[in-house]
Amino acid sequence: MTITTSAPPARSTPVAIALGFLTGGVIGASLAAFVVGCVIGSVPLCVAGVGLPAVYGLLFLLAGAPRRAREAAVVPRTALAVIESREAVGGAATSDVAVRFDLTVAPDGVPAYRVAFSQDIHLADLPDYRQGVVVVVQYPPDRPWRVRIVKRPTPEWEERAADARLDSAPEPVLVSESSEGCGVGFVRLLGLLLAAAAVVLLFRADLFDGDASDKPQVSSSSTATSAPSSSSSSSMVVSSAYGTVTLGPNQSFLDRGQLRKAVGLLTKGTEARTALTVVVQDRLLSIVYAPTGSQAPTFDRDSLPYDRFPALVEEARSGLGVSSPKTWQLTVERLTGSLTIRVVVTGAEGTASLEANGQGKVVRRTPAH
């Protein structure tokens, strides 16, 4: 039999390039969205970063369903082939071994060709696939590189394989699915970089402004009302995610008007932002802002009943069974729907707390325990 060779099949380069760019864009956008979401504390952005590849994979699977159905409907071609070489490449721990075959395939009426592929073979059947043995193979006519050895051929083909003598095709000519090439790899990398850069630029204000504002922004001096003769300093830190005010010695946020003044300093000259939580201690005020686009329940800081805070703290310190309170903390949030003001005091007797509504009216008391 005269053996000739055929050229490898060519793929649609424009389609491969477009698909490579889209895949790189999805990978870059999802990674950047997840990282940026973690940095700026945006839960929706983190979810988008995780969900985008899943959605893309599902769409890719659905889009390829018609093609896979057409390929499955194609009747495979049966041919004889001679084993040029074989090599076990994995699966030794199981009864099946992954074997890499190098075959010369000789279809009827068309040129023969050389092909390399891997197929699982049972350990007991390995001696039947020695070098030089003629076997029966099948492959799709339009994809001749997808060769599979038929382990139990029909009697007709089994008889043909036993009587056949095939020559080897030249070794340099190996039919296989064309690789993507440098062009597809380049556009995939380009799509990844462009998508990642677009996400970072879109949220650059939250990323870079937040980093710059992590340093102290305002430093002001004030005189303690309880000790006019001694002066002390207050410090303030403002970022895109939170704001804090720390009072110096001999000052307290229970002093008349001190807390409202500190909250006003945090919002002065900045864009009004809603708050997730406000936490007040004797000399420390912390406000956690809601991330941009967040659906979490927030509240307006100016609507808080500041005049009621000192009385609530005093009641918690003296009326809940803590005779010598060491620390107290007032927290404002509306995570459960309605605005809640909670005061917690700690002392030798344990921890006690009370809760008030948005108007500062006490609705629940929990004595020390």
XYZ file of C-alpha atoms in Angstrom:
369
model
C 0.000 0.000 0.000
C 1.320 3.431 -0.917
C 1.294 5.850 1.971
C 0.953 9.610 1.517
C 0.307 12.355 4.004
C -2.256 15.095 4.575
C -1.911 18.553 6.109
C -3.347 19.392 9.496
C -6.797 20.997 9.503
C -6.971 24.746 9.858
C -9.123 26.548 12.411
C -11.101 29.753 11.930
C -8.534 32.315 13.021
C -10.895 35.325 13.360
C -13.282 33.329 15.563
C -10.422 32.030 17.712
C -8.998 35.536 18.129
C -12.383 37.021 19.096
C -13.045 34.203 21.556
C -9.566 34.569 23.031
C -10.041 38.308 23.569
C -13.449 37.770 25.191
C -12.114 35.029 27.460
C -9.176 37.176 28.552
C -11.528 40.081 29.230
C -13.777 37.960 31.440
C -10.798 36.604 33.389
C -9.266 40.059 33.866
C -12.545 41.743 34.830
C -13.545 39.025 37.312
C -10.154 38.960 39.043
C -9.944 42.749 39.241
C -13.534 43.060 40.478
C -12.957 40.509 43.243
C -9.699 42.117 44.410
C -11.058 45.681 44.244
C -14.254 44.587 46.019
C -12.206 43.096 48.865
C -10.063 46.233 49.149
C -12.914 48.754 49.242
C -15.294 46.457 51.134
C -17.921 46.157 48.383
C -19.809 42.880 48.698
C -21.684 43.258 45.353
C -18.379 43.769 43.545
C -16.899 40.638 45.152
C -19.983 38.646 44.167
C -19.733 39.988 40.606
C -16.089 38.931 40.455
C -17.017 35.370 41.425
C -20.221 35.158 39.393
C -18.941 36.558 36.088
C -16.795 33.500 35.171
C -19.659 31.171 36.108
C -22.104 33.058 33.880
C -19.578 33.192 31.038
C -18.903 29.461 31.336
C -22.637 28.700 31.258
C -23.170 30.882 28.178
C -20.152 29.293 26.482
C -21.575 25.836 27.221
C -25.003 26.754 25.866
C -23.553 28.421 22.767
C -21.548 25.294 21.948
C -24.460 22.894 22.414
C -25.603 22.997 18.728
C -22.058 22.383 17.518
C -21.615 19.435 19.880
C -24.951 18.021 18.735
C -23.850 18.253 15.075
C -20.538 16.597 15.875
C -22.266 13.786 17.774
C -24.545 13.151 14.788
C -21.607 12.617 12.414
C -21.058 8.924 11.652
C -17.442 8.056 12.545
C -15.145 6.623 9.899
C -13.532 3.232 10.545
C -10.005 2.491 9.352
C -6.967 0.356 9.982
C -3.883 1.700 11.737
C -0.472 0.397 12.738
C 1.031 1.174 16.155
C 4.332 2.998 15.713
C 4.992 3.432 19.437
C 3.243 3.504 22.786
C 4.051 4.988 26.195
C 2.200 4.806 29.518
C 1.657 8.339 30.794
C -0.499 7.872 33.894
C -3.131 5.955 35.812
C -0.852 3.206 37.141
C -2.719 3.223 40.461
C -5.926 1.967 38.773
C -6.835 -0.914 36.483
C -6.790 1.434 33.454
C -3.578 3.038 32.228
C -3.408 6.220 30.144
C -1.302 5.265 27.128
C 0.012 7.692 24.528
C -0.073 6.073 21.075
C 1.698 7.073 17.885
C -0.215 5.550 14.936
C -0.171 5.513 11.188
C -3.831 5.599 10.131
C -4.648 4.227 6.650
C -8.276 5.017 5.703
C -9.785 3.390 2.588
C -9.549 5.602 -0.475
C -7.840 8.580 1.192
C -4.214 9.344 2.081
C -2.773 7.847 5.256
C -1.494 10.062 8.026
C 0.374 9.977 11.311
C -1.382 10.872 14.572
C -0.527 10.914 18.292
C -3.179 10.702 21.036
C -3.824 9.248 24.512
C -6.354 6.567 25.448
C -7.081 4.540 28.590
C -6.231 0.850 28.216
C -6.866 -1.905 30.767
C -3.683 -3.392 32.230
C -4.605 -6.878 31.068
C -5.019 -5.651 27.469
C -1.683 -3.824 27.170
C 0.120 -6.792 25.517
C -2.397 -6.633 22.645
C -1.167 -3.145 21.682
C 2.492 -3.746 20.898
C 4.557 -1.807 18.400
C 3.806 -2.956 14.850
C 0.363 -4.390 15.651
C -2.448 -3.402 13.272
C -5.573 -2.174 15.067
C -8.997 -0.875 14.093
C -9.657 2.806 14.790
C -12.524 5.253 14.399
C -12.534 9.044 14.009
C -14.903 11.814 12.815
C -14.318 12.499 9.108
C -13.975 16.241 9.721
C -11.634 15.806 12.716
C -9.165 13.057 11.818
C -6.967 13.831 14.827
C -9.645 12.525 17.242
C -8.693 8.900 16.751
C -9.872 6.193 19.149
C -8.817 2.540 19.067
C -11.799 0.204 18.757
C -11.256 -2.368 21.494
C -13.903 -4.816 20.187
C -14.209 -4.387 16.391
C -16.717 -6.231 14.261
C -15.648 -9.658 12.905
C -15.157 -8.168 9.423
C -12.761 -5.458 10.626
C -11.051 -7.858 13.024
C -10.305 -10.172 10.095
C -9.011 -7.277 7.973
C -6.705 -6.162 10.778
C -5.304 -9.678 11.160
C -4.402 -9.917 7.450
C -3.272 -6.298 6.861
C 0.300 -5.146 6.407
C 0.686 -1.368 6.655
C 3.703 0.838 6.025
C 4.562 3.719 8.305
C 3.808 7.302 7.366
C 6.742 9.734 7.561
C 7.247 10.673 11.199
C 7.398 14.495 10.798
C 3.812 14.592 9.504
C 1.510 14.347 12.554
C -2.130 15.300 12.175
C -3.479 17.155 15.222
C -5.862 19.947 16.089
C -4.173 23.206 15.181
C -2.897 25.110 18.163
C -4.137 28.576 18.941
C -0.877 30.225 17.997
C 0.783 33.367 19.280
C -1.965 35.637 17.942
C -4.708 34.139 20.111
C -2.455 34.123 23.170
C -1.575 37.778 22.626
C -5.175 38.980 22.266
C -6.206 36.939 25.313
C -3.504 38.661 27.374
C -4.527 42.021 25.888
C -8.174 41.443 26.804
C -7.192 40.442 30.340
C -5.105 43.584 30.880
C -7.646 45.959 29.347
C -10.552 44.547 31.368
C -8.571 44.628 34.621
C -7.467 48.206 33.948
C -11.062 49.249 33.182
C -12.295 47.892 36.533
C -9.482 49.583 38.453
C -10.087 52.916 36.682
C -13.812 52.671 37.323
C -13.226 52.402 41.081
C -10.040 54.473 41.265
C -11.687 57.052 43.541
C -12.510 54.463 46.207
C -9.128 52.786 45.839
C -6.623 55.616 45.680
C -8.506 58.371 47.492
C -9.089 55.937 50.308
C -5.362 55.160 50.525
C -4.431 58.821 50.553
C -6.988 59.660 53.184
C -5.863 56.943 55.559
C -3.363 59.476 56.857
C -4.548 62.057 59.391
C -6.454 64.779 57.574
C -7.312 67.288 60.269
C -5.621 68.199 63.507
C -7.266 70.787 65.717
C -6.641 72.081 69.235
C -9.279 72.671 71.883
C -9.451 73.597 75.539
C -11.081 71.153 77.970
C -14.250 72.549 79.489
C -13.646 70.789 82.801
C -10.158 72.194 83.200
C -9.758 75.569 81.543
C -6.196 75.947 82.662
C -4.963 72.842 80.829
C -4.925 72.508 77.051
C -5.020 69.279 75.039
C -5.353 68.278 71.400
C -7.894 66.297 69.388
C -7.142 64.326 66.232
C -9.339 63.264 63.361
C -8.875 60.659 60.617
C -11.154 60.458 57.569
C -11.095 57.823 54.820
C -13.512 56.552 52.195
C -14.597 53.742 54.522
C -14.636 55.293 57.991
C -13.984 58.367 60.104
C -12.679 58.687 63.650
C -12.216 61.497 66.152
C -10.028 61.041 69.223
C -10.224 63.551 72.077
C -7.275 64.494 74.220
C -7.057 64.085 78.016
C -9.645 65.830 80.215
C -12.253 65.691 77.431
C -15.265 63.458 76.892
C -17.964 63.028 74.299
C -20.462 63.305 77.150
C -19.550 66.994 77.447
C -22.340 69.218 76.220
C -22.281 69.587 72.414
C -18.964 67.746 72.037
C -20.335 64.743 70.125
C -22.447 66.788 67.696
C -19.458 69.029 67.039
C -17.204 66.034 66.290
C -19.716 64.535 63.866
C -19.943 67.915 62.139
C -16.148 68.005 61.751
C -16.194 64.609 60.021
C -18.669 65.824 57.406
C -17.348 69.366 56.968
C -16.174 70.030 53.429
C -16.912 66.477 52.270
C -19.711 64.836 50.361
C -22.564 63.777 52.625
C -22.479 60.021 53.170
C -24.798 57.726 55.065
C -23.495 55.661 57.961
C -23.667 51.961 58.752
C -22.669 52.302 62.405
C -21.676 55.002 64.884
C -19.644 53.908 67.906
C -18.946 56.304 70.790
C -16.669 55.774 73.767
C -15.531 58.312 76.345
C -12.869 59.884 74.101
C -13.253 58.006 70.797
C -15.839 58.429 68.034
C -15.923 56.033 65.051
C -18.254 56.162 62.059
C -18.355 53.395 59.426
C -19.660 54.638 56.069
C -21.764 52.623 53.650
C -19.819 51.570 50.510
C -20.884 53.150 47.243
C -23.864 51.272 45.840
C -24.368 49.238 49.009
C -27.910 48.066 49.803
C -27.217 47.744 53.534
C -29.581 49.718 55.817
C -28.055 53.094 56.710
C -29.104 56.251 58.553
C -28.536 60.001 58.521
C -26.072 61.046 61.228
C -27.743 64.444 61.635
C -31.031 62.789 62.680
C -29.588 61.173 65.823
C -30.883 62.334 69.256
C -27.497 63.608 70.480
C -29.028 65.409 73.461
C -30.272 62.070 74.839
C -26.897 60.252 74.640
C -25.441 61.520 77.970
C -28.621 60.560 79.841
C -28.665 57.098 78.292
C -25.042 56.511 79.242
C -25.666 57.769 82.778
C -28.668 55.460 83.212
C -26.671 52.461 81.972
C -23.792 53.277 84.328
C -25.891 53.789 87.434
C -29.178 51.935 87.025
C -28.287 48.454 85.771
C -26.405 46.975 88.714
C -22.859 48.030 87.808
C -21.712 50.030 90.841
C -18.236 50.916 89.523
C -18.355 50.900 85.704
C -14.929 50.895 84.090
C -15.871 51.335 80.432
C -18.921 52.256 78.406
C -19.741 52.145 74.707
C -22.681 53.556 72.759
C -23.479 52.011 69.358
C -25.999 53.249 66.785
C -27.122 51.020 63.871
C -30.203 49.889 61.997
C -29.126 46.482 60.699
C -32.391 44.969 61.945
C -34.529 47.583 60.174
C -35.254 50.207 62.809
C -32.693 52.547 64.330
C -31.267 51.113 67.552
C -29.156 52.889 70.164
C -27.347 50.428 72.438
C -25.269 51.352 75.505
C -23.019 48.692 77.082
C -21.179 49.210 80.382
C -18.624 46.900 81.977
C -17.505 46.689 85.567
C -16.603 44.331 88.386
C -20.189 43.021 88.504
C -20.150 42.093 84.810
C -21.724 43.628 81.710
C -25.021 45.486 81.478
C -26.790 47.139 78.550
C -29.827 49.073 77.498
C -31.417 49.732 74.129
C -33.278 52.812 72.936
C -35.180 53.680 69.768
C -34.436 56.427 67.263
C -35.935 59.097 69.570
C -33.730 58.062 72.482
C -36.523 56.334 74.451
C -35.382 53.238 76.361
C -37.120 50.065 75.144
C -35.044 47.325 76.821
C -32.766 47.008 79.840
C -30.406 44.108 80.588
C -28.950 44.229 84.134
C -25.420 43.120 84.977
C -24.795 39.410 84.822
